[in-house]
mmCIF file of C-alpha atoms in Angstrom:
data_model
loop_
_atom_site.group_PDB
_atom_site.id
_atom_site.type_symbol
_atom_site.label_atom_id
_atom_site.label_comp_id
_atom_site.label_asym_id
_atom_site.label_seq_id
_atom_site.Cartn_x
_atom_site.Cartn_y
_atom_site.Cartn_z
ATOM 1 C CA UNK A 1 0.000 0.000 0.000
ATOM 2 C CA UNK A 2 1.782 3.260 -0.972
ATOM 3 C CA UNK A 3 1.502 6.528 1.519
ATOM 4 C CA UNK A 4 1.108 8.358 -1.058
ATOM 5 C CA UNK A 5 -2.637 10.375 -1.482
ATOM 6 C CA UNK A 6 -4.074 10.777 -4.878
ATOM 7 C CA UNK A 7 -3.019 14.014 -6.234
ATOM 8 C CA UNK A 8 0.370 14.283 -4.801
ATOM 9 C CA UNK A 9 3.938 13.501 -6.359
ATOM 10 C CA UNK A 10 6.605 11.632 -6.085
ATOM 11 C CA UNK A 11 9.979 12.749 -4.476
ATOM 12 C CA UNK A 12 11.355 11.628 -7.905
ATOM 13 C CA UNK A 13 8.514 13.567 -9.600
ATOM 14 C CA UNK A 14 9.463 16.693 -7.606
ATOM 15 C CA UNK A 15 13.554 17.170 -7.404
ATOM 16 C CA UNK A 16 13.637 15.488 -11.315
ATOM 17 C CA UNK A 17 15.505 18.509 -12.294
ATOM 18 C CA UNK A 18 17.748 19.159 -9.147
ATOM 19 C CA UNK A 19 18.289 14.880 -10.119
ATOM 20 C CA UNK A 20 19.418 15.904 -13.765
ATOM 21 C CA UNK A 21 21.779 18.677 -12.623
ATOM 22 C CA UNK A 22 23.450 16.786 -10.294
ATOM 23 C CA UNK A 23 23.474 13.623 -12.459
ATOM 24 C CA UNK A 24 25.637 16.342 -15.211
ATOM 25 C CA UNK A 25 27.446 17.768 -13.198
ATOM 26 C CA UNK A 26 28.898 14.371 -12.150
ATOM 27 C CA UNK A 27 29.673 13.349 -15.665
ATOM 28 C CA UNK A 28 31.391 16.665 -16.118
ATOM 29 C CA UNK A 29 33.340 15.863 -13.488
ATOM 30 C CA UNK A 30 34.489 12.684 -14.842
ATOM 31 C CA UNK A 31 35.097 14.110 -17.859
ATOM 32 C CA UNK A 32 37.388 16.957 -16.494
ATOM 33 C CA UNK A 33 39.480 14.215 -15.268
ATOM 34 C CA UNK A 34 40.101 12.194 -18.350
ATOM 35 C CA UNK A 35 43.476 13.551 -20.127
ATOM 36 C CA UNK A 36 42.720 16.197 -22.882
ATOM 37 C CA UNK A 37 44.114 14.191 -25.582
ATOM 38 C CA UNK A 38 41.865 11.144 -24.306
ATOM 39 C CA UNK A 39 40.213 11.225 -27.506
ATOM 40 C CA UNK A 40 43.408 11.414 -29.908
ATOM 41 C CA UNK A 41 44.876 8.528 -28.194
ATOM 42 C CA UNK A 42 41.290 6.744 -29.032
ATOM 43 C CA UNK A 43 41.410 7.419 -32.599
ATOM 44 C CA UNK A 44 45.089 6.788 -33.038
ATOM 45 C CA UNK A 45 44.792 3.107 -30.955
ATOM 46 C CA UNK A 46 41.525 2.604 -33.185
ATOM 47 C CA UNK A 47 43.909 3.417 -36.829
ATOM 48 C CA UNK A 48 46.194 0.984 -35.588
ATOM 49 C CA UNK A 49 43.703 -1.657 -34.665
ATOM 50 C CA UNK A 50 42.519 -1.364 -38.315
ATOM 51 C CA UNK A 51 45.879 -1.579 -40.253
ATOM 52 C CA UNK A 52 47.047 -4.686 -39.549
ATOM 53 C CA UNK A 53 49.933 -4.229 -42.091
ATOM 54 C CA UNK A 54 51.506 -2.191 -39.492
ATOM 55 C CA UNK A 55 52.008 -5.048 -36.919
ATOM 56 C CA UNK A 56 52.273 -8.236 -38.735
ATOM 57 C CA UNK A 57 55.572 -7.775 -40.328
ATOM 58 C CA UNK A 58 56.978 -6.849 -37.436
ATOM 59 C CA UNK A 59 55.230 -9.879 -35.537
ATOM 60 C CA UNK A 60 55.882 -12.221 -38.553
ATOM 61 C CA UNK A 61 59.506 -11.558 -38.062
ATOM 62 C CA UNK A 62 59.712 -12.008 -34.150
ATOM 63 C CA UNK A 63 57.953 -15.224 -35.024
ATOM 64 C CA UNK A 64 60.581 -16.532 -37.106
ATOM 65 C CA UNK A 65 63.651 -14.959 -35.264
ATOM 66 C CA UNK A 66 65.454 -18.389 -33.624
ATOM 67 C CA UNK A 67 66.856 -15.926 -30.438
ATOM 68 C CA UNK A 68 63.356 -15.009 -29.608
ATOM 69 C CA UNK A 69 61.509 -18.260 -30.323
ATOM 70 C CA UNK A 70 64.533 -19.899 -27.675
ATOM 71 C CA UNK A 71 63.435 -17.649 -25.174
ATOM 72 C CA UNK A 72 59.816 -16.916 -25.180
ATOM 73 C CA UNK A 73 59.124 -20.218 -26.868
ATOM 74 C CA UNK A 74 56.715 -20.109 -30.041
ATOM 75 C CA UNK A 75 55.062 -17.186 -30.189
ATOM 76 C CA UNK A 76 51.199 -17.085 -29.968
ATOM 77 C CA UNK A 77 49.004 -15.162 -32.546
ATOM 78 C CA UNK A 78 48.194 -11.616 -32.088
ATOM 79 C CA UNK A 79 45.610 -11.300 -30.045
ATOM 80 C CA UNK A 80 42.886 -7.712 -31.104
ATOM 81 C CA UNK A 81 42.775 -6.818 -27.120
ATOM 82 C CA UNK A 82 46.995 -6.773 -27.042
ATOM 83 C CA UNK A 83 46.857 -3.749 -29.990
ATOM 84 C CA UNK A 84 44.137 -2.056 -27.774
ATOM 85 C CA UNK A 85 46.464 -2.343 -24.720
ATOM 86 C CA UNK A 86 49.377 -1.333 -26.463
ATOM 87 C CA UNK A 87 50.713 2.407 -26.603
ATOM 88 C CA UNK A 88 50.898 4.019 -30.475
ATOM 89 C CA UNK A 89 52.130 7.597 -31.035
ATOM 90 C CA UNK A 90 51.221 8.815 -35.152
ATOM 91 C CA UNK A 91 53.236 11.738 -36.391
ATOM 92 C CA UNK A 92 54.070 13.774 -39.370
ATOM 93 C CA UNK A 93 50.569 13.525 -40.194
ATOM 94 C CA UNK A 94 49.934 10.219 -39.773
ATOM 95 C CA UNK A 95 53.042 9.006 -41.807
ATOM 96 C CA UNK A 96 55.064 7.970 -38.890
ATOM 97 C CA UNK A 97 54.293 5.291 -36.292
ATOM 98 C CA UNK A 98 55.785 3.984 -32.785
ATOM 99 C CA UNK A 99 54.085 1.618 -31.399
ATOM 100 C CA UNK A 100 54.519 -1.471 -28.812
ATOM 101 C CA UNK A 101 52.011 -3.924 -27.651
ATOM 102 C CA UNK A 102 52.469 -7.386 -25.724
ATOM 103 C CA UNK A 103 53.329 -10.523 -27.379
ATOM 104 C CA UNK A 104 52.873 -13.728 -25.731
ATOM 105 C CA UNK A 105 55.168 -16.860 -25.974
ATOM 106 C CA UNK A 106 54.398 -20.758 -24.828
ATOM 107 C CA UNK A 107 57.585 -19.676 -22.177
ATOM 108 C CA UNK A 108 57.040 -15.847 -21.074
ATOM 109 C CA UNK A 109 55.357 -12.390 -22.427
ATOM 110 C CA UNK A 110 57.363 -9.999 -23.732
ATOM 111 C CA UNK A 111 56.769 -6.698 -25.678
ATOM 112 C CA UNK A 112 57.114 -5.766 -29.688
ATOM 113 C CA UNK A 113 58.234 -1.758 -30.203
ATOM 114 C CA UNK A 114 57.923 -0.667 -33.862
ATOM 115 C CA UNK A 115 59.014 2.634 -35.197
ATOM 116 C CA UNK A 116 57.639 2.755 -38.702
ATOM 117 C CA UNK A 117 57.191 5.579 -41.732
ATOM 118 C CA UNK A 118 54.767 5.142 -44.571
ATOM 119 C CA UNK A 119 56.224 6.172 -47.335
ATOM 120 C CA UNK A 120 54.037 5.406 -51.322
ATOM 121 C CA UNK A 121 50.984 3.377 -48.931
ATOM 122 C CA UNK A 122 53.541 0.955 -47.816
ATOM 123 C CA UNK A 123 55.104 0.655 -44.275
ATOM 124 C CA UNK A 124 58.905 1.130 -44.324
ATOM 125 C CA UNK A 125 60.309 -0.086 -40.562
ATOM 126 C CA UNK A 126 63.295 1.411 -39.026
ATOM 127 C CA UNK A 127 63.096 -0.849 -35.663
ATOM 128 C CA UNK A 128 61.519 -3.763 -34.437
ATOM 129 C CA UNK A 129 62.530 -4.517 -31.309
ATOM 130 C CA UNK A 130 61.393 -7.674 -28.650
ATOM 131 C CA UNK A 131 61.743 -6.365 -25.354
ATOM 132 C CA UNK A 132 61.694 -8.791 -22.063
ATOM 133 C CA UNK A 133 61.154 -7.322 -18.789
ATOM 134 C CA UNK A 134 60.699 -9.968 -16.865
ATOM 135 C CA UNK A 135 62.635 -11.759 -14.694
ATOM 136 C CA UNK A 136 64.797 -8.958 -14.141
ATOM 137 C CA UNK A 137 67.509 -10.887 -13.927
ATOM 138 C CA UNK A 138 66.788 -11.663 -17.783
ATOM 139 C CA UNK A 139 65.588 -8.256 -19.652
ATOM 140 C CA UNK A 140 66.707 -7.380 -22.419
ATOM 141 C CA UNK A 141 65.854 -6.009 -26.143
ATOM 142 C CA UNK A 142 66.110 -8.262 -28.666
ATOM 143 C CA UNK A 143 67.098 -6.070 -32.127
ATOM 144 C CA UNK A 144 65.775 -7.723 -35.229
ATOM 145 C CA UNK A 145 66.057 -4.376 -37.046
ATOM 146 C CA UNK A 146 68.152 -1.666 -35.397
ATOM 147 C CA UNK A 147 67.214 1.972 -35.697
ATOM 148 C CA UNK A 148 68.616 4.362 -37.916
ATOM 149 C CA UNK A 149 70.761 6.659 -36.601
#
């Protein structure tokens, strides 16, 4: 049985708008906090995500590289959520690339950095690099094509 008496609103029905400025003001909030470029860095991840030129090269060769296979073990395919993880960083309007994203081997993870220029539609690579973190006692960067200098 509600308390209520016919004719008479709601709390909800009352404050609605007081409700719907606090509700914004909360999102603005949110908002104010999320970095400026928040929604560069989403296009730039989401360019990368679609071009999978850029990446498997670079991942083809890791794959076939004998250091890295003997010590992260056969590498596993790419999978779409390591790209979105990964960090990417376009320049030169969109003509230059660094990126790295995890890779994941049968023995331990590890991470692929790519610096990249497009140059005629194609993807010209000036370093792919395997990088191990972990065990710290083992890190290193594995060069399979150094950077120009």
């Amino acid at each position: 049985m509600s308390n209520q008496t016919p004719g008479t609103k709601s709390r909800f029905n009352k404050n609605w708008k007081w409700l719907l400025l606090l509700f914004s003001i909360i999102l603005i909030s949110i908002f104010s906090l999320l970095p400026s470029n928040f929604g560069n860095q989403v296009v730039q991840i989401t360019k990368t995500y679609a071009d999978t030129e850029l990446y498997e090269y670079p991942f083809h060769k890791a794959q076939n590289d004998r250091r890295i296979i003997d010590l992260l073990g056969q590498l596993k395919p790419i999978d779409q959520l390591a790209i979105l993880e990964g960090e990417v960083q376009y320049s030169n309007n969109n003509t230059t690339v660094d990126l790295s994203f995890r890779i994941r081997g049968e023995k331990r993870n590890a991470r692929l950095d790519i610096a990249a220029n497009k140059i005629n539609g194609k993807w010209n690579y000036s370093k792919i690099n395997v990088r191990i973190k972990k065990p710290v006692e083992e890190q290193q960067i594995i060069e399979i094509i150094k950077p120009s200098k």
